[in-house]
CSV table of C-alpha atoms in Angstrom, one decimal:
chain,number,residue,atom,x,y,z
A,1243,MET,CA,-2.9,-18.4,-12.7
A,1244,ARG,CA,0.0,-16.1,-12.1
A,1245,PHE,CA,3.4,-17.8,-11.8
A,1246,ALA,CA,5.6,-18.1,-8.7
A,1247,THR,CA,9.1,-16.9,-8.1
A,1248,ARG,CA,11.4,-16.4,-5.2
A,1249,ASP,CA,11.0,-13.5,-2.9
A,1250,LEU,CA,13.8,-11.3,-4.0
A,1251,GLU,CA,13.5,-8.9,-1.1
A,1252,SER,CA,13.9,-11.5,1.7
A,1253,GLY,CA,15.8,-14.3,-0.1
A,1254,LYS,CA,13.0,-16.6,1.0
A,1255,GLY,CA,10.7,-18.5,-1.2
A,1256,PRO,CA,8.9,-19.7,-3.1
A,1257,VAL,CA,6.1,-17.1,-3.0
A,1258,ASN,CA,2.6,-18.2,-3.8
A,1259,TYR,CA,1.1,-15.7,-6.2
A,1260,LEU,CA,-2.6,-15.1,-6.2
A,1261,ASP,CA,-5.1,-15.7,-8.9
A,1262,SER,CA,-6.1,-12.5,-10.7
A,1263,THR,CA,-9.5,-12.1,-9.1
A,1264,PRO,CA,-10.6,-10.8,-5.6
A,1265,MET,CA,-11.3,-13.4,-2.9
A,1266,ILE,CA,-13.7,-13.3,0.0
A,1267,ARG,CA,-13.6,-15.5,3.1
A,1268,LYS,CA,-16.6,-17.9,3.3
A,1269,ASP,CA,-16.9,-20.6,5.9
A,1270,ASP,CA,-13.2,-20.0,6.7
A,1271,LYS,CA,-12.2,-20.5,3.1
A,1272,LEU,CA,-11.1,-17.9,0.6
A,1273,VAL,CA,-13.2,-18.1,-2.6
A,1274,ALA,CA,-13.3,-16.0,-5.8
A,1275,ILE,CA,-15.6,-13.0,-6.0
A,1276,SER,CA,-16.1,-10.4,-8.8
A,1277,TRP,CA,-14.6,-6.9,-8.5
A,1278,GLU,CA,-18.1,-5.5,-8.2
A,1279,GLY,CA,-18.9,-7.9,-5.4
A,1280,ALA,CA,-15.6,-7.1,-3.7
A,1281,LEU,CA,-16.3,-3.3,-3.7
A,1282,LYS,CA,-19.8,-4.0,-2.4
A,1283,GLU,CA,-18.2,-5.9,0.6
A,1284,VAL,CA,-16.0,-2.9,1.2
A,1285,LEU,CA,-19.0,-0.5,1.1
A,1286,ASP,CA,-21.0,-2.8,3.4
A,1287,HIS,CA,-18.3,-3.0,6.1
A,1288,PHE,CA,-16.6,0.4,5.9
A,1289,ALA,CA,-19.3,2.9,5.0
A,1290,ARG,CA,-20.7,5.1,7.8
A,1291,LYS,CA,-24.2,4.2,8.8
A,1292,ARG,CA,-26.6,6.5,10.6
A,1293,GLY,CA,-27.4,5.6,14.1
A,1294,GLU,CA,-24.3,3.4,14.5
A,1295,ASP,CA,-21.0,4.0,16.1
A,1296,ARG,CA,-18.1,4.9,13.9
A,1297,PRO,CA,-15.3,2.3,14.4
A,1298,VAL,CA,-11.7,3.2,14.2
A,1299,VAL,CA,-10.2,2.2,10.8
A,1300,GLY,CA,-6.6,0.9,10.8
A,1301,GLY,CA,-4.5,1.4,7.7
A,1302,ILE,CA,-1.2,-0.4,6.9
A,1303,VAL,CA,0.9,1.2,4.3
A,1304,SER,CA,4.2,-0.1,2.8
A,1305,PRO,CA,7.4,1.5,1.6
A,1306,PHE,CA,7.6,-1.2,-1.1
A,1307,HIS,CA,4.9,0.6,-3.1
A,1308,THR,CA,5.1,3.5,-5.5
A,1309,ASN,CA,4.6,7.1,-4.7
A,1310,GLU,CA,1.3,7.2,-6.6
A,1311,THR,CA,0.0,4.2,-4.6
A,1312,VAL,CA,1.1,5.7,-1.3
A,1313,PHE,CA,-0.4,9.1,-2.3
A,1314,MET,CA,-3.8,7.5,-3.1
A,1315,PHE,CA,-3.8,5.4,0.1
A,1316,SER,CA,-3.1,8.5,2.2
A,1317,ARG,CA,-6.0,10.3,0.5
A,1318,LEU,CA,-8.3,7.3,1.2
A,1319,MET,CA,-7.4,7.3,4.9
A,1320,SER,CA,-7.4,11.1,5.5
A,1321,ASN,CA,-10.3,12.1,3.1
A,1322,ILE,CA,-12.7,9.2,3.5
A,1323,PHE,CA,-12.1,7.9,7.0
A,1324,SER,CA,-10.6,11.2,8.3
A,1325,GLU,CA,-10.4,11.4,12.1
A,1326,ARG,CA,-11.2,7.7,12.7
A,1327,ALA,CA,-8.2,6.6,10.7
A,1328,VAL,CA,-5.0,5.3,12.3
A,1329,VAL,CA,-2.2,4.6,9.8
A,1330,GLY,CA,1.1,2.7,10.4
A,1331,VAL,CA,3.6,0.3,8.8
A,1332,LEU,CA,4.5,-3.3,9.5
A,1333,PRO,CA,7.9,-3.8,11.2
A,1334,PRO,CA,11.0,-3.8,8.9
A,1335,LEU,CA,12.3,-7.2,7.7
A,1336,GLU,CA,15.2,-7.2,10.0
A,1337,GLU,CA,17.3,-4.9,12.1
A,1338,GLU,CA,20.6,-4.0,10.5
A,1339,THR,CA,22.9,-1.0,10.4
A,1340,ASP,CA,24.1,1.1,7.4
A,1341,ILE,CA,27.3,0.1,5.8
A,1342,VAL,CA,29.6,3.1,5.6
A,1343,PHE,CA,32.9,3.1,3.7
A,1344,ASP,CA,36.0,5.3,4.4
A,1345,SER,CA,35.2,7.3,1.3
A,1346,GLY,CA,31.8,8.2,2.8
A,1347,PHE,CA,29.9,5.9,0.4
A,1348,ARG,CA,27.0,4.4,2.3
A,1349,ILE,CA,24.7,1.4,1.7
A,1350,SER,CA,21.5,1.8,3.6
A,1351,ARG,CA,20.2,-1.0,5.8
A,1352,ASP,CA,16.7,-0.3,4.6
A,1353,ARG,CA,16.0,-2.5,1.6
A,1354,SER,CA,12.6,-1.0,0.9
A,1355,PRO,CA,12.7,1.1,-2.3
A,1356,ASN,CA,10.4,4.0,-1.3
A,1357,ARG,CA,10.6,4.8,2.4
A,1358,GLN,CA,11.5,8.4,1.5
A,1359,GLY,CA,8.5,8.8,-0.7
A,1360,LEU,CA,6.3,7.2,2.0
A,1361,GLN,CA,7.5,9.8,4.5
A,1362,HIS,CA,6.9,12.6,2.0
A,1363,LEU,CA,3.4,11.6,0.9
A,1364,CYS,CA,1.7,9.8,3.8
A,1365,HIS,CA,1.5,12.1,6.9
A,1366,GLY,CA,0.4,11.1,10.3
A,1367,ILE,CA,2.0,7.6,10.4
A,1368,VAL,CA,2.0,6.3,14.0
A,1369,ASN,CA,5.2,4.9,15.4
A,1370,ASP,CA,3.6,1.8,17.0
A,1371,LEU,CA,0.5,0.7,15.1
A,1372,LEU,CA,0.3,-2.5,17.2
A,1373,ALA,CA,0.0,-0.5,20.4
A,1374,ARG,CA,-2.6,1.9,18.8
A,1375,ALA,CA,-4.6,-1.1,17.5
A,1376,LYS,CA,-4.8,-2.5,21.0
A,1377,LYS,CA,-5.6,0.9,22.6
A,1378,ASP,CA,-8.1,2.1,20.1
A,1379,LYS,CA,-9.7,-1.4,19.6
A,1380,ILE,CA,-9.5,-1.2,15.8
A,1381,ARG,CA,-12.4,-3.1,14.3
A,1382,LEU,CA,-11.7,-2.5,10.6
A,1383,MET,CA,-8.4,-2.5,8.7
A,1384,TYR,CA,-7.2,-1.9,5.2
A,1385,ALA,CA,-3.7,-3.2,4.6
A,1386,LEU,CA,-1.6,-2.3,1.6
A,1387,ASP,CA,0.6,-5.4,1.8
A,1388,ASP,CA,4.1,-5.6,0.5
A,1389,GLY,CA,3.8,-9.4,-0.2
A,1390,VAL,CA,7.0,-10.1,1.7
A,1391,ASP,CA,7.2,-13.4,3.6
A,1392,ARG,CA,7.3,-11.5,6.9
A,1393,GLU,CA,6.5,-13.4,10.1
A,1394,ILE,CA,3.4,-12.2,11.9
A,1395,THR,CA,4.2,-11.9,15.6
A,1396,GLN,CA,2.0,-13.3,18.3
A,1397,GLY,CA,0.9,-9.8,19.2
A,1398,TRP,CA,-0.1,-8.9,15.7
A,1399,ASP,CA,-1.8,-12.3,15.2
A,1400,GLU,CA,-4.0,-11.7,18.2
A,1401,VAL,CA,-5.0,-8.2,17.1
A,1402,LEU,CA,-5.7,-9.2,13.4
A,1403,ARG,CA,-7.8,-12.1,14.4
A,1404,LYS,CA,-10.1,-9.8,16.5
A,1405,ILE,CA,-10.7,-7.4,13.6
A,1406,ASP,CA,-14.2,-7.6,12.3
A,1407,PHE,CA,-13.2,-7.1,8.7
A,1408,LEU,CA,-9.6,-7.1,7.3
A,1409,VAL,CA,-9.0,-6.1,3.7
A,1410,VAL,CA,-5.6,-7.0,2.3
A,1411,GLN,CA,-4.5,-5.6,-1.1
A,1412,THR,CA,-1.6,-7.8,-2.2
A,1413,TYR,CA,-0.1,-9.9,-5.0
A,1414,ALA,CA,1.0,-12.9,-2.9
A,1415,MET,CA,-0.5,-15.2,-0.3
A,1416,SER,CA,1.6,-13.7,2.5
A,1417,PRO,CA,1.1,-14.5,6.2
A,1418,LEU,CA,-0.9,-11.2,6.4
A,1419,ALA,CA,-3.1,-12.2,3.4
A,1420,LYS,CA,-3.9,-15.5,4.9
A,1421,LEU,CA,-5.7,-13.7,7.7
A,1422,ALA,CA,-7.8,-11.5,5.4
A,1423,HIS,CA,-11.5,-11.5,5.1
A,1424,LEU,CA,-11.2,-9.9,1.6
A,1425,ILE,CA,-8.2,-9.9,-0.7
A,1426,LEU,CA,-7.9,-7.4,-3.5
A,1427,PRO,CA,-5.3,-8.6,-6.1
A,1428,GLY,CA,-2.7,-6.0,-7.0
A,1429,PRO,CA,0.3,-6.2,-9.3
A,1430,ALA,CA,3.5,-8.0,-8.5
A,1431,PRO,CA,6.6,-5.7,-8.3
A,1432,PHE,CA,7.6,-6.5,-11.9
A,1433,GLU,CA,4.0,-5.5,-13.1
A,1434,ARG,CA,3.9,-2.1,-11.3
A,1435,GLU,CA,4.3,1.3,-12.9
A,1436,GLY,CA,4.9,4.6,-11.0
A,1437,THR,CA,7.6,6.5,-9.3
A,1438,LEU,CA,9.9,5.9,-6.3
A,1439,THR,CA,11.9,8.4,-4.2
A,1440,ASN,CA,15.2,7.1,-3.0
A,1441,ASP,CA,16.9,8.1,0.2
A,1442,GLN,CA,18.9,10.8,-1.6
A,1443,GLY,CA,15.7,12.5,-2.8
A,1444,ARG,CA,15.9,11.3,-6.4
A,1445,VAL,CA,12.6,10.4,-8.0
A,1446,GLN,CA,12.8,7.6,-10.5
A,1447,TRP,CA,10.4,6.0,-12.9
A,1448,LEU,CA,9.5,2.4,-12.2
A,1449,ARG,CA,8.5,0.7,-15.4
A,1450,PRO,CA,6.7,-2.7,-15.6
A,1451,SER,CA,8.6,-5.6,-17.0
A,1452,LEU,CA,5.4,-7.6,-17.7
A,1453,PRO,CA,1.8,-6.7,-18.5
A,1454,LEU,CA,-0.9,-7.2,-15.9
A,1455,LYS,CA,-2.6,-10.6,-16.0
A,1456,GLY,CA,-6.3,-11.3,-15.9
A,1457,LYS,CA,-8.4,-8.9,-13.8
A,1458,VAL,CA,-5.5,-7.5,-11.8
A,1459,ARG,CA,-5.4,-3.7,-11.5
A,1460,GLN,CA,-2.7,-1.3,-10.5
A,1461,ASP,CA,-2.7,-0.6,-6.8
A,1462,TRP,CA,-3.5,3.1,-7.2
A,1463,GLU,CA,-6.4,2.2,-9.5
A,1464,ILE,CA,-7.9,-0.2,-6.8
A,1465,ILE,CA,-7.6,2.5,-4.2
A,1466,MET,CA,-9.3,5.0,-6.6
A,1467,GLU,CA,-12.2,2.6,-7.0
A,1468,VAL,CA,-12.5,2.1,-3.2
A,1469,MET,CA,-12.6,5.9,-2.8
A,1470,ASN,CA,-15.2,6.3,-5.4
A,1471,THR,CA,-17.3,3.5,-3.8
A,1472,LEU,CA,-17.1,4.8,-0.2
A,1473,GLY,CA,-17.1,8.5,-0.9
A,1474,LYS,CA,-19.4,8.6,-3.9
A,1475,ARG,CA,-16.6,10.4,-5.7
A,1476,GLU,CA,-15.9,10.5,-9.4
A,1477,LEU,CA,-12.1,10.2,-9.5
A,1478,ALA,CA,-11.2,9.0,-13.0
A,1479,TYR,CA,-7.4,8.9,-13.4
A,1480,SER,CA,-6.7,6.9,-16.6
A,1481,ASP,CA,-3.0,6.3,-16.0
A,1482,VAL,CA,-0.3,6.7,-13.5
A,1483,GLY,CA,0.9,10.0,-15.1
A,1484,GLU,CA,-2.4,11.6,-14.2
A,1485,VAL,CA,-2.0,10.5,-10.6
A,1486,LEU,CA,1.5,11.9,-10.5
A,1487,ALA,CA,0.2,15.2,-12.0
A,1488,GLU,CA,-2.3,15.4,-9.1
A,1489,MET,CA,0.4,14.6,-6.6
A,1490,GLU,CA,2.6,17.3,-8.1
A,1491,LYS,CA,-0.1,19.9,-7.4
A,1492,ARG,CA,-0.4,19.0,-3.7
A,1493,PHE,CA,3.3,18.6,-2.8
A,1494,PRO,CA,5.4,21.6,-3.9
A,1495,ALA,CA,8.7,19.7,-3.8
A,1496,TYR,CA,7.4,17.4,-6.5
A,1497,GLU,CA,6.5,20.4,-8.8
A,1498,GLY,CA,7.7,19.8,-12.3
A,1499,VAL,CA,8.0,16.0,-11.8
A,1500,SER,CA,6.5,14.2,-14.8
A,1501,LEU,CA,7.1,10.8,-16.4
A,1502,PHE,CA,8.4,12.6,-19.5
A,1503,ARG,CA,11.0,14.6,-17.5
A,1504,LEU,CA,12.1,11.7,-15.4
A,1505,GLY,CA,13.5,9.7,-18.3
A,1506,ASP,CA,16.1,7.1,-17.4
A,1507,SER,CA,18.0,9.1,-14.8
A,1508,GLY,CA,15.2,10.6,-12.7
A,1509,LEU,CA,15.0,14.0,-11.0
A,1510,SER,CA,16.2,15.3,-7.6
A,1511,ILE,CA,13.7,17.1,-5.4
A,1512,ASN,CA,14.5,19.7,-2.7
A,1513,GLY,CA,13.4,17.5,0.2
A,1514,GLN,CA,11.3,20.2,1.7
A,1515,VAL,CA,8.0,18.4,1.2
A,1516,GLU,CA,4.9,20.0,2.6
A,1517,SER,CA,1.4,19.3,1.3
A,1518,SER,CA,-0.6,22.3,0.2
């Protein structure tokens, strides 16, 4: 069992951390399932089948995740689901304004650590995913949850309960996770490794404070396995540095960015990010 702590982002708590194994909903209860079984469930529900319609797939991505995870999620949605994918984000925690001092120093209202990286690496994000979900009648959804104790509005609750199959990749039993048909356990924030891009365009290396527990996998690794399962691909990144190297090839502004070069201070990018 993974331990619980307070939610440092929202100031609320305690947070219920998940066991380190996937869970599937059976008879309205979430029960443990193997990783192999979980990937088979994803294949059975998301794979294209001949002679059947191709339902719209909704994707929820989060600015609380690393560049590498966002990059892999974007590839999943655009390369595997392609034109039937609709990607958006959940609403921010609360509406505030930036704090600007006379000197010009600014504290951003946005407490998410990687919104800039999300904007760079995940193109085609819709402004109002809830409206699109209602309009396009999304039947399948893959949510990269941030684990924050965010209230699910009535509108979202109604949409999510109508979805045929909801996959939530998360580390905590958040309100969103409680509605899932399948939960894929990812690392808690202090277990993650990867890079983040702050609002000044500086890429920094996020190092894990604790090792992964049990059968938990890094978020980018889970997405890689899902891509391999659905697309019959053979992606075989062995560590986050290899994912970053692939990302560097596709986004010129990140050229030259490596874990070795980032060090403790990070690197600034030019901000002109266009995928090749």
